Short mmCIF file of C-alpha atoms in Angstrom, two decimals:
data_model
loop_
_atom_site.label_atom_id
_atom_site.label_comp_id
_atom_site.label_asym_id
_atom_site.label_seq_id
_atom_site.Cartn_x
_atom_site.Cartn_y
_atom_site.Cartn_z
CA MET A 1 15.91 -30.14 22.11
CA THR A 2 14.39 -29.47 25.51
CA PRO A 3 15.63 -27.78 28.72
CA SER A 4 17.13 -30.18 31.22
CA GLY A 5 14.38 -32.08 33.14
CA GLU A 6 11.54 -31.22 30.74
CA SER A 7 9.65 -33.61 28.54
CA PRO A 8 9.70 -33.17 24.78
CA VAL A 9 6.70 -31.34 23.31
CA ASP A 10 4.97 -33.00 20.36
CA THR A 11 3.22 -30.37 18.19
CA PRO A 12 2.60 -30.08 14.43
CA VAL A 13 3.54 -26.35 14.33
CA VAL A 14 6.34 -24.34 16.02
CA ASN A 15 6.17 -20.49 15.80
CA VAL A 16 9.62 -19.11 16.23
CA GLY A 17 9.32 -15.67 17.84
CA ALA A 18 6.57 -14.17 19.99
CA GLY A 19 6.35 -10.94 18.04
CA PRO A 20 3.18 -9.81 16.19
CA ALA A 21 3.63 -12.30 13.37
CA GLY A 22 4.35 -15.34 15.64
CA ALA A 23 1.67 -14.54 18.19
CA THR A 24 -0.90 -13.90 15.38
CA ALA A 25 -0.04 -17.11 13.72
CA ALA A 26 -0.58 -19.01 17.00
CA LEU A 27 -4.00 -17.26 17.49
CA LEU A 28 -5.22 -18.21 13.99
CA LEU A 29 -4.03 -21.81 14.37
CA ALA A 30 -5.80 -22.14 17.73
CA ALA A 31 -9.00 -20.70 16.33
CA ARG A 32 -9.00 -23.57 13.79
CA GLY A 33 -8.10 -26.28 16.39
CA ILE A 34 -4.48 -26.74 15.27
CA PRO A 35 -2.12 -26.95 18.28
CA SER A 36 1.20 -25.03 18.23
CA VAL A 37 3.86 -23.67 20.45
CA ILE A 38 5.76 -20.35 20.43
CA LEU A 39 9.45 -20.27 20.94
CA ASP A 40 11.03 -17.00 21.97
CA ARG A 41 14.48 -16.10 23.37
CA ARG A 42 13.03 -13.79 25.96
CA THR A 43 11.13 -14.63 29.18
CA THR A 44 10.17 -10.98 30.05
CA PRO A 45 8.48 -8.20 28.05
CA LEU A 46 10.52 -6.15 25.62
CA PHE A 47 10.41 -2.42 26.61
CA HIS A 48 12.37 -0.77 23.72
CA PRO A 49 10.37 0.19 20.59
CA ALA A 50 9.33 -2.63 18.26
CA ALA A 51 6.49 -2.96 15.61
CA HIS A 52 5.71 0.69 16.11
CA VAL A 53 3.99 0.82 12.65
CA VAL A 54 1.22 -1.62 11.91
CA ASN A 55 -0.45 -1.70 8.45
CA ALA A 56 -4.11 -1.99 7.70
CA ARG A 57 -3.92 -5.59 6.54
CA THR A 58 -2.61 -6.64 10.04
CA LEU A 59 -5.48 -4.78 11.76
CA LYS A 60 -7.95 -6.49 9.45
CA ILE A 61 -6.54 -9.98 10.37
CA TRP A 62 -6.80 -9.24 14.11
CA HIS A 63 -10.30 -7.90 13.71
CA GLN A 64 -11.34 -10.99 11.84
CA TYR A 65 -9.91 -13.16 14.67
CA SER A 66 -11.37 -10.94 17.37
CA PRO A 67 -12.94 -7.47 17.08
CA ASN A 68 -12.20 -6.79 20.67
CA LEU A 69 -8.52 -7.67 20.17
CA ALA A 70 -8.24 -5.21 17.27
CA ALA A 71 -9.99 -2.49 19.24
CA ASN A 72 -7.76 -2.95 22.24
CA ILE A 73 -4.64 -2.71 20.10
CA VAL A 74 -5.95 0.43 18.33
CA ALA A 75 -6.76 1.92 21.79
CA LEU A 76 -3.06 1.50 22.81
CA SER A 77 -1.82 3.40 19.81
CA PRO A 78 -1.12 7.19 19.99
CA ALA A 79 -3.06 9.75 17.99
CA HIS A 80 -1.80 10.42 14.49
CA GLU A 81 -0.93 13.91 15.57
CA ALA A 82 1.42 12.49 18.21
CA VAL A 83 3.38 10.40 15.69
CA ASN A 84 5.99 12.78 14.25
CA LEU A 85 9.22 11.08 13.29
CA ILE A 86 9.68 7.38 12.34
CA SER A 87 13.31 6.35 12.26
CA TRP A 88 15.19 3.05 11.50
CA TYR A 89 18.24 1.90 13.34
CA GLY A 90 20.37 -1.28 13.19
CA ALA A 91 20.64 -1.06 17.00
CA LEU A 92 19.49 1.50 19.48
CA ALA A 93 23.06 2.96 19.84
CA ASP A 94 23.66 2.97 16.02
CA PRO A 95 23.39 6.02 13.78
CA VAL A 96 19.92 6.47 12.10
CA ILE A 97 19.58 4.68 8.85
CA GLY A 98 16.67 6.70 7.62
CA SER A 99 13.61 8.72 8.81
CA ILE A 100 10.17 9.76 7.68
CA ASP A 101 8.76 12.94 9.12
CA LEU A 102 5.00 12.37 9.04
CA LEU A 103 4.17 15.93 9.97
CA SER A 104 6.55 17.72 7.67
CA ASP A 105 3.55 18.84 5.54
CA PRO A 106 0.40 18.39 7.65
CA GLU A 107 -2.00 19.89 5.11
CA ARG A 108 -1.02 17.56 2.41
CA LYS A 109 -0.83 14.58 4.76
CA ALA A 110 -4.36 15.16 5.86
CA HIS A 111 -5.55 15.64 2.27
CA ILE A 112 -4.12 12.44 0.98
CA HIS A 113 -3.98 9.99 3.86
CA GLY A 114 -7.31 11.21 5.45
CA SER A 115 -9.45 10.53 2.35
CA ALA A 116 -11.79 7.65 2.36
CA LEU A 117 -11.68 7.49 -1.43
CA VAL A 118 -12.67 4.03 -2.60
CA ALA A 119 -14.89 3.71 -5.73
CA ALA A 120 -17.69 1.26 -6.19
CA ASP A 121 -16.90 -1.89 -8.23
CA ALA A 122 -19.51 -4.11 -10.00
CA ALA A 123 -17.40 -7.29 -9.43
CA GLN A 124 -18.27 -9.59 -6.46
CA ARG A 125 -16.27 -8.69 -3.39
CA PRO A 126 -13.56 -11.32 -2.76
CA THR A 127 -13.49 -13.53 0.37
CA GLU A 128 -12.09 -11.99 3.51
CA ASP A 129 -11.03 -15.29 5.09
CA VAL A 130 -7.43 -14.68 6.28
CA VAL A 131 -6.45 -18.31 5.83
CA ASP A 132 -7.76 -18.49 2.22
CA TYR A 133 -6.48 -15.04 1.23
CA ARG A 134 -6.31 -14.30 -2.48
CA SER A 135 -4.63 -11.17 -3.92
CA THR A 136 -7.10 -8.81 -5.60
CA THR A 137 -7.34 -5.29 -7.05
CA TYR A 138 -10.87 -4.90 -5.74
CA PRO A 139 -11.34 -1.27 -4.60
CA GLY A 140 -10.39 -0.98 -0.89
CA ALA A 141 -7.99 -3.99 -1.10
CA ARG A 142 -4.27 -3.56 -0.78
CA LEU A 143 -2.53 -3.68 -4.14
CA PRO A 144 -1.12 -7.22 -4.82
CA HIS A 145 2.68 -7.76 -4.63
CA ALA A 146 4.45 -8.10 -7.90
CA ARG A 147 7.85 -7.40 -9.51
CA VAL A 148 8.00 -5.12 -12.59
CA VAL A 149 10.68 -3.33 -14.56
CA VAL A 150 10.93 0.39 -14.05
CA ASP A 151 13.79 2.46 -15.52
CA GLY A 152 15.53 -0.84 -16.47
CA LYS A 153 15.53 -2.08 -12.93
CA THR A 154 13.48 -4.87 -11.36
CA ILE A 155 11.43 -3.49 -8.50
CA LEU A 156 8.43 -4.30 -6.35
CA VAL A 157 5.21 -2.41 -7.33
CA HIS A 158 4.77 -1.15 -3.72
CA ASP A 159 8.15 0.63 -3.95
CA VAL A 160 6.97 2.83 -6.86
CA ILE A 161 3.71 3.99 -5.22
CA GLU A 162 3.88 7.80 -4.89
CA MET A 163 3.44 9.16 -1.43
CA THR A 164 2.11 12.57 -2.51
CA ALA A 165 -0.15 11.53 -5.44
CA LEU A 166 -2.35 8.81 -6.79
CA THR A 167 -0.54 6.02 -8.78
CA LEU A 168 -2.03 4.46 -11.93
CA PHE A 169 -0.73 1.00 -12.87
CA THR A 170 -1.49 -0.16 -16.42
CA PHE A 171 -0.13 -2.32 -19.28
CA ALA A 172 -1.20 0.42 -21.77
CA GLY A 173 0.98 3.17 -20.19
CA GLY A 174 1.32 5.23 -23.33
CA ARG A 175 -2.44 5.50 -24.09
CA TRP A 176 -3.30 6.50 -20.52
CA GLN A 177 -0.40 9.08 -20.41
CA ARG A 178 -1.45 10.69 -23.66
CA LEU A 179 -5.10 11.09 -22.61
CA LEU A 180 -4.20 12.36 -19.11
CA ALA A 181 -1.77 14.82 -20.66
CA HIS A 182 -4.70 16.57 -22.30
CA SER A 183 -7.00 16.44 -19.29
CA VAL A 184 -7.42 18.58 -16.20
CA VAL A 185 -6.08 16.31 -13.64
CA PRO A 186 -7.55 17.07 -10.14
CA SER A 187 -5.54 17.26 -6.91
CA PRO A 188 -3.44 15.37 -5.73
CA GLY A 189 -2.26 14.43 -9.15
CA ILE A 190 -1.64 11.13 -10.89
CA VAL A 191 1.58 9.18 -11.57
CA VAL A 192 1.34 6.62 -14.37
CA VAL A 193 3.41 3.40 -13.88
CA PRO A 194 3.55 1.20 -17.03
CA LEU A 195 3.37 -2.44 -15.96
CA VAL A 196 6.44 -4.13 -17.65
CA PRO A 197 7.02 -7.81 -16.61
CA VAL A 198 10.41 -8.97 -15.65
CA ALA A 199 10.32 -11.62 -18.35
CA GLU A 200 7.86 -11.97 -21.17
CA GLU A 201 6.78 -15.43 -19.88
CA ASP A 202 5.62 -13.58 -16.67
CA ARG A 203 3.28 -11.37 -18.58
CA SER A 204 0.15 -13.59 -18.38
CA SER A 205 0.51 -14.10 -14.61
CA LEU A 206 0.98 -10.31 -14.04
CA VAL A 207 -2.08 -9.57 -16.21
CA GLU A 208 -4.06 -12.13 -14.09
CA ARG A 209 -2.84 -10.65 -10.86
CA PHE A 210 -3.99 -7.11 -11.71
CA GLN A 211 -7.35 -8.32 -13.00
CA VAL A 212 -7.92 -5.48 -15.53
CA GLY A 213 -6.64 -6.95 -18.74
CA GLU A 214 -4.05 -5.44 -21.10
CA SER A 215 -5.96 -2.15 -21.68
CA GLY A 216 -7.37 -1.38 -18.20
CA ALA A 217 -5.79 0.36 -15.17
CA VAL A 218 -5.70 0.22 -11.36
CA LEU A 219 -5.54 3.51 -9.40
CA VAL A 220 -3.86 3.30 -5.99
CA ARG A 221 -3.72 5.58 -2.95
CA PRO A 222 -0.40 6.51 -1.21
CA ASP A 223 -1.14 3.94 1.45
CA GLY A 224 -1.13 1.15 -1.14
CA HIS A 225 -4.92 0.59 -1.26
CA VAL A 226 -6.90 0.43 -4.50
CA VAL A 227 -9.06 3.43 -5.19
CA TRP A 228 -10.57 2.49 -8.52
CA ARG A 229 -10.05 -0.03 -11.33
CA THR A 230 -11.32 -0.59 -14.84
CA SER A 231 -10.86 -3.19 -17.60
CA SER A 232 -11.97 -0.60 -20.21
CA PRO A 233 -9.40 1.15 -22.37
CA ALA A 234 -8.20 4.73 -21.61
CA GLU A 235 -10.33 6.27 -24.37
CA ILE A 236 -13.48 5.03 -22.54
CA ALA A 237 -12.49 5.22 -18.87
CA THR A 238 -10.28 8.34 -18.35
CA SER A 239 -13.13 10.72 -17.71
CA GLN A 240 -14.83 8.34 -15.35
CA MET A 241 -11.62 7.88 -13.35
CA LEU A 242 -11.07 11.73 -13.11
CA ASP A 243 -14.67 12.18 -12.00
CA THR A 244 -14.13 9.59 -9.28
CA VAL A 245 -11.05 11.39 -8.02
CA ARG A 246 -12.85 14.79 -8.06
CA GLN A 247 -15.75 13.42 -6.10
CA GLY A 248 -13.63 11.48 -3.61
CA TRP A 249 -11.28 14.35 -2.85
CA GLY A 250 -13.90 16.96 -2.46
CA GLY A 251 -14.08 18.08 -6.08
CA SER A 252 -11.01 20.40 -5.86
CA THR A 253 -9.08 21.25 -8.97
CA PRO A 254 -6.49 23.81 -8.03
CA ASP A 255 -5.70 26.80 -10.29
CA HIS A 256 -2.22 25.45 -10.82
CA ALA A 257 -3.50 22.14 -12.25
CA GLY A 258 -1.10 20.85 -14.85
CA VAL A 259 1.88 22.76 -13.49
CA GLU A 260 4.63 20.71 -11.78
CA GLN A 261 5.85 22.63 -8.74
CA CYS A 262 6.70 22.15 -5.11
CA SER A 263 6.98 24.68 -2.26
CA SER A 264 10.43 24.85 -0.59
CA SER A 265 9.10 23.29 2.57
CA ALA A 266 7.53 20.34 0.65
CA ALA A 267 10.69 19.76 -1.34
CA ASP A 268 12.61 19.28 1.95
CA SER A 269 10.37 16.39 2.94
CA PRO A 270 11.39 12.80 2.36
CA LEU A 271 7.80 12.06 1.43
CA ILE A 272 7.81 14.54 -1.46
CA ARG A 273 9.32 13.36 -4.71
CA GLY A 274 8.58 16.24 -7.10
CA VAL A 275 4.94 15.61 -7.62
CA ALA A 276 2.68 18.67 -7.20
CA TYR A 277 -1.11 18.94 -6.99
CA GLY A 278 -2.85 18.63 -10.34
CA THR A 279 -0.08 17.02 -12.29
CA VAL A 280 0.39 13.80 -14.21
CA ARG A 281 3.81 12.12 -14.49
CA THR A 282 5.02 8.71 -15.52
CA ARG A 283 7.58 6.33 -13.95
CA GLY A 284 9.75 4.47 -16.34
CA GLY A 285 9.42 7.16 -18.99
CA HIS A 286 9.39 10.92 -19.60
CA ALA A 287 7.12 13.35 -17.78
CA VAL A 288 4.03 14.16 -19.97
CA ARG A 289 3.10 17.37 -18.08
#
């Protein structure tokens, strides 16, 4: 269909929507000589808030297309200290659906989200081509998407990542839990998530996606990026993992390591889910500390 008086447009690709996804798709297609058009219902800029949170993977794609584009977008964003409350609404006049107060616990936020903790990995770094993207658990990469069973429910792995601790994903949950339960776990604590496939026939593909075999583990930061990984069993690799965390987080091991507690102010935060510094817990099972 075309507006009255206009000629039809012959193009192999139509991007519906001129938001970040549609505009970025058009840029990447153009960079590879593939013509496309963007269809959007608006003819003027949108002035109410939209796409107010952009993740690291999006910024990486923009940077690969054009470092200047990524730098210009970053320059438009406010400082972290100025972003206080993020809220979700069905429409601007609707009641709030939910909110996250990013500054409810500034000290813990700075400690966890401000760390550059990424361990070295002997494996070859995967390709960075945004068109030929392959999921990986290489340290520094974002944890691949997958569905697992936790507490009897099917859930995405990104939905069980702890916001106030490091999350350890492993098929050998019991072994890692037992060893960590008898270790001094450094701040900010570790939550163990046993990887249970939705169906047994999905197990091999889930093992392949996490790239650490049946005995290894993948340690993930609150922002969803991989800190460290190993294909070695817990008996061999636990001490190495704990040393990595101590070095990456300034070597701090609080006096209350191993004690599960939260201050009253932290407990009121929607980011806090009962995980204190220096603790180890498990999702889909009983606490081991």
